[in-house]
Amino acid sequence: MAQHTRLHTLTTIHEQGIMPLYYHADVALGKDILQACHAAGGRLLEFTNRGDFAHETFRDLSLYARAELPEMVLGVGSINDAPTAALYLQLGADFIVSASLREDVALVCNRRKVPYLPGCASLTEIGRAEELGCEIVKLFPGSVYGPEFIKAVSGPQPWTSIMPTGGVTTALDNLTGWFEAGAVCVGLGSALIGGAVLKNRDMDGLTAAVRSALATAKELRS
């Protein structure tokens, strides 16, 4: 079951504003990434379900986080069906993310009181997700819709919380655009934990990058 309560997880997402996400099969590398994010002050990470036996990697990371970094809120992305969601919930996922709205996944997560962040790209999808109990929806791919989409939605639906992912970078003008539009959090994948970090295992560089992104998000939302 989840290490953290639904309320704590949602609060962490809102407060941190930056959700680092990555996939790699190497457990040792994953532990280093967790440590680097934690050292930067991050308490949130999404592991994406994108490779064969990814759940086995996540299991080891989940156990490691519980023992060594209990403050970390660790979730799983790229979940497309209820059985896979249930598998990761059993392995301790604190939240579940998907690229599209999957009602079967929402029901499984609600039964376990675990936040589900589905990918939505229209007011109809957002409305249905909120009816299913989703507190935060993911705008994906963010690069296609842009900050103006969030700004437009906030007019008729000021209660809606949106997290863009895909096309989000650590550049000041990019983050400024998203947060000024009203994004509650942004998902940062390759722009933060990119190929160079994974290949060179540059954990000092990752810590610095995460620390900078967190500081920028805090300043832009203050």
Short mmCIF file of C-alpha atoms in Angstrom, two decimals:
data_model
loop_
_atom_site.label_atom_id
_atom_site.label_comp_id
_atom_site.label_asym_id
_atom_site.label_seq_id
_atom_site.Cartn_x
_atom_site.Cartn_y
_atom_site.Cartn_z
CA MET A 1 0.00 0.00 0.00
CA ALA A 2 0.99 3.64 -0.34
CA GLN A 3 3.52 5.03 2.10
CA HIS A 4 1.78 8.41 2.24
CA THR A 5 -1.84 9.43 2.57
CA ARG A 6 -3.78 10.82 -0.35
CA LEU A 7 -3.94 14.23 1.29
CA HIS A 8 -0.20 14.32 1.98
CA THR A 9 0.63 13.30 -1.58
CA LEU A 10 -1.63 15.92 -3.14
CA THR A 11 -0.27 18.58 -0.78
CA THR A 12 3.29 17.66 -1.73
CA ILE A 13 2.49 17.96 -5.44
CA HIS A 14 0.90 21.38 -4.90
CA GLU A 15 3.70 22.65 -2.67
CA GLN A 16 6.66 21.38 -4.69
CA GLY A 17 5.37 22.44 -8.11
CA ILE A 18 7.99 20.34 -9.90
CA MET A 19 7.53 16.63 -10.55
CA PRO A 20 10.74 14.98 -11.84
CA LEU A 21 10.06 11.83 -13.85
CA TYR A 22 12.24 9.21 -15.47
CA TYR A 23 12.61 5.58 -16.50
CA HIS A 24 15.66 3.37 -16.36
CA ALA A 25 15.94 -0.33 -15.60
CA ASP A 26 19.05 0.06 -13.41
CA VAL A 27 18.00 -0.04 -9.76
CA ALA A 28 21.31 1.36 -8.50
CA LEU A 29 20.94 4.34 -10.83
CA GLY A 30 17.38 4.83 -9.63
CA LYS A 31 18.54 4.94 -6.03
CA ASP A 32 21.13 7.57 -6.95
CA ILE A 33 18.42 9.63 -8.66
CA LEU A 34 16.22 9.42 -5.58
CA GLN A 35 19.14 10.53 -3.42
CA ALA A 36 20.01 13.39 -5.77
CA CYS A 37 16.44 14.70 -5.82
CA HIS A 38 16.18 14.37 -2.05
CA ALA A 39 19.48 16.19 -1.51
CA ALA A 40 18.10 19.07 -3.62
CA GLY A 41 15.07 19.36 -1.36
CA GLY A 42 12.75 17.40 -3.64
CA ARG A 43 10.22 15.10 -2.06
CA LEU A 44 8.42 13.96 -5.20
CA LEU A 45 9.36 11.61 -8.05
CA GLU A 46 7.51 9.76 -10.81
CA PHE A 47 8.92 6.49 -12.10
CA THR A 48 7.51 5.74 -15.55
CA ASN A 49 6.33 2.25 -16.45
CA ARG A 50 8.05 2.00 -19.82
CA GLY A 51 10.24 -1.09 -19.89
CA ASP A 52 10.01 -4.84 -19.47
CA PHE A 53 9.90 -5.84 -15.81
CA ALA A 54 9.67 -2.17 -14.81
CA HIS A 55 7.57 -3.17 -11.81
CA GLU A 56 10.51 -5.13 -10.42
CA THR A 57 12.71 -2.05 -10.61
CA PHE A 58 10.02 0.02 -8.93
CA ARG A 59 9.63 -2.55 -6.15
CA ASP A 60 13.28 -2.17 -5.20
CA LEU A 61 13.10 1.63 -5.38
CA SER A 62 9.96 1.67 -3.26
CA LEU A 63 11.56 -0.47 -0.57
CA TYR A 64 14.69 1.68 -0.67
CA ALA A 65 12.74 4.91 -0.34
CA ARG A 66 10.79 3.59 2.62
CA ALA A 67 13.96 2.58 4.42
CA GLU A 68 16.29 5.44 3.51
CA LEU A 69 14.16 8.37 2.29
CA PRO A 70 10.76 8.02 3.99
CA GLU A 71 9.75 11.60 3.10
CA MET A 72 9.85 10.85 -0.64
CA VAL A 73 6.50 10.63 -2.37
CA LEU A 74 7.09 8.05 -5.08
CA GLY A 75 4.55 7.43 -7.85
CA VAL A 76 4.28 5.67 -11.18
CA GLY A 77 3.46 7.01 -14.64
CA SER A 78 2.52 5.52 -18.02
CA ILE A 79 -0.21 3.35 -16.50
CA ASN A 80 -2.86 2.35 -19.04
CA ASP A 81 -5.07 -0.23 -17.34
CA ALA A 82 -6.48 -1.18 -13.97
CA PRO A 83 -4.48 -4.42 -13.47
CA THR A 84 -1.20 -2.57 -13.93
CA ALA A 85 -2.34 0.17 -11.56
CA ALA A 86 -3.27 -2.45 -8.97
CA LEU A 87 0.14 -4.08 -9.34
CA TYR A 88 1.97 -0.84 -8.63
CA LEU A 89 -0.35 0.06 -5.77
CA GLN A 90 0.54 -3.26 -4.19
CA LEU A 91 4.21 -2.30 -4.58
CA GLY A 92 3.69 0.96 -2.69
CA ALA A 93 2.99 3.63 -5.33
CA ASP A 94 1.86 6.89 -3.70
CA PHE A 95 0.16 8.12 -6.89
CA ILE A 96 -0.64 6.93 -10.39
CA VAL A 97 -0.29 8.91 -13.64
CA SER A 98 -1.45 8.05 -17.15
CA ALA A 99 -1.24 9.70 -20.56
CA SER A 100 -5.00 9.45 -21.08
CA LEU A 101 -8.13 9.23 -18.94
CA ARG A 102 -8.77 5.63 -17.92
CA GLU A 103 -11.90 5.24 -15.83
CA ASP A 104 -10.94 1.73 -14.70
CA VAL A 105 -7.71 3.10 -13.27
CA ALA A 106 -9.57 5.89 -11.47
CA LEU A 107 -11.85 3.36 -9.75
CA VAL A 108 -8.94 1.21 -8.58
CA CYS A 109 -7.06 4.21 -7.21
CA ASN A 110 -10.14 5.58 -5.45
CA ARG A 111 -10.73 2.26 -3.73
CA ARG A 112 -7.23 2.54 -2.27
CA LYS A 113 -7.43 6.30 -1.64
CA VAL A 114 -4.44 6.94 -3.89
CA PRO A 115 -4.33 10.03 -6.17
CA TYR A 116 -4.79 9.41 -9.88
CA LEU A 117 -3.56 12.03 -12.37
CA PRO A 118 -4.99 11.20 -15.81
CA GLY A 119 -3.99 12.81 -19.08
CA CYS A 120 -6.76 15.13 -20.30
CA ALA A 121 -6.93 17.47 -23.29
CA SER A 122 -10.47 18.83 -23.30
CA LEU A 123 -12.99 20.29 -20.87
CA THR A 124 -15.12 17.19 -21.30
CA GLU A 125 -12.26 14.90 -20.28
CA ILE A 126 -11.31 17.16 -17.40
CA GLY A 127 -14.89 17.28 -16.16
CA ARG A 128 -15.22 13.51 -16.29
CA ALA A 129 -11.90 13.05 -14.50
CA GLU A 130 -13.06 15.35 -11.71
CA GLU A 131 -16.33 13.42 -11.45
CA LEU A 132 -14.21 10.31 -10.96
CA GLY A 133 -12.40 11.94 -8.04
CA CYS A 134 -9.23 13.18 -9.74
CA GLU A 135 -7.93 16.25 -7.90
CA ILE A 136 -5.20 17.02 -10.46
CA VAL A 137 -5.28 16.31 -14.19
CA LYS A 138 -2.28 16.00 -16.46
CA LEU A 139 -2.16 18.08 -19.64
CA PHE A 140 -0.34 15.91 -22.17
CA PRO A 141 1.44 16.60 -24.38
CA GLY A 142 1.82 20.08 -22.94
CA SER A 143 3.78 21.31 -25.94
CA VAL A 144 0.75 20.81 -28.18
CA TYR A 145 -1.66 22.83 -26.03
CA GLY A 146 0.57 25.38 -24.30
CA PRO A 147 -0.02 27.62 -21.28
CA GLU A 148 -2.97 29.34 -22.98
CA PHE A 149 -5.00 26.16 -22.58
CA ILE A 150 -4.62 26.27 -18.80
CA LYS A 151 -5.39 29.96 -18.69
CA ALA A 152 -8.56 29.42 -20.74
CA VAL A 153 -9.77 26.56 -18.53
CA SER A 154 -9.24 28.53 -15.32
CA GLY A 155 -11.91 31.01 -16.39
CA PRO A 156 -14.96 28.76 -16.31
CA GLN A 157 -13.34 26.22 -13.97
CA PRO A 158 -11.15 27.99 -11.39
CA TRP A 159 -11.24 24.89 -9.19
CA THR A 160 -9.42 22.75 -11.77
CA SER A 161 -5.79 21.84 -11.05
CA ILE A 162 -3.66 21.08 -14.11
CA MET A 163 -0.14 19.64 -14.39
CA PRO A 164 1.40 19.99 -17.87
CA THR A 165 3.90 17.34 -18.94
CA GLY A 166 5.73 17.07 -22.24
CA GLY A 167 7.27 20.22 -23.65
CA VAL A 168 8.06 21.60 -20.20
CA THR A 169 11.67 22.67 -19.71
CA THR A 170 13.76 24.21 -16.95
CA ALA A 171 14.18 27.45 -18.92
CA LEU A 172 12.93 30.47 -16.99
CA ASP A 173 10.63 31.70 -19.75
CA ASN A 174 9.10 28.24 -20.15
CA LEU A 175 8.38 27.78 -16.44
CA THR A 176 7.15 31.37 -16.19
CA GLY A 177 4.63 30.75 -18.93
CA TRP A 178 3.21 27.65 -17.29
CA PHE A 179 3.01 28.99 -13.75
CA GLU A 180 1.63 32.38 -14.77
CA ALA A 181 -1.09 30.51 -16.67
CA GLY A 182 -2.03 28.71 -13.45
CA ALA A 183 -0.31 25.32 -13.60
CA VAL A 184 -0.37 23.71 -10.15
CA CYS A 185 2.72 21.63 -10.95
CA VAL A 186 4.81 20.74 -14.00
CA GLY A 187 6.18 17.35 -14.98
CA LEU A 188 9.85 17.45 -15.99
CA GLY A 189 11.29 14.41 -17.72
CA SER A 190 14.19 14.56 -20.17
CA ALA A 191 14.62 18.29 -19.61
CA LEU A 192 15.65 17.49 -16.04
CA ILE A 193 16.67 13.82 -15.94
CA GLY A 194 17.91 13.53 -19.50
CA GLY A 195 20.10 11.15 -21.41
CA ALA A 196 23.33 12.82 -20.32
CA VAL A 197 22.43 12.48 -16.65
CA LEU A 198 21.52 8.82 -17.08
CA LYS A 199 24.54 7.99 -19.23
CA ASN A 200 27.16 9.89 -17.23
CA ARG A 201 25.48 9.37 -13.85
CA ASP A 202 26.03 13.03 -13.08
CA MET A 203 24.22 13.11 -9.75
CA ASP A 204 25.85 16.34 -8.59
CA GLY A 205 24.59 18.00 -11.75
CA LEU A 206 21.12 16.53 -11.20
CA THR A 207 21.00 17.77 -7.62
CA ALA A 208 21.93 21.26 -8.78
CA ALA A 209 19.35 21.18 -11.58
CA VAL A 210 16.55 20.00 -9.29
CA ARG A 211 17.47 22.57 -6.64
CA SER A 212 17.40 25.33 -9.24
CA ALA A 213 14.06 24.20 -10.69
CA LEU A 214 12.48 24.03 -7.25
CA ALA A 215 13.74 27.50 -6.39
CA THR A 216 12.45 28.91 -9.66
CA ALA A 217 9.03 27.34 -9.15
CA LYS A 218 8.84 28.72 -5.63
CA GLU A 219 9.78 32.22 -6.76
CA LEU A 220 7.38 32.24 -9.70
CA ARG A 221 4.47 31.13 -7.53
CA SER A 222 5.19 33.37 -4.56
#
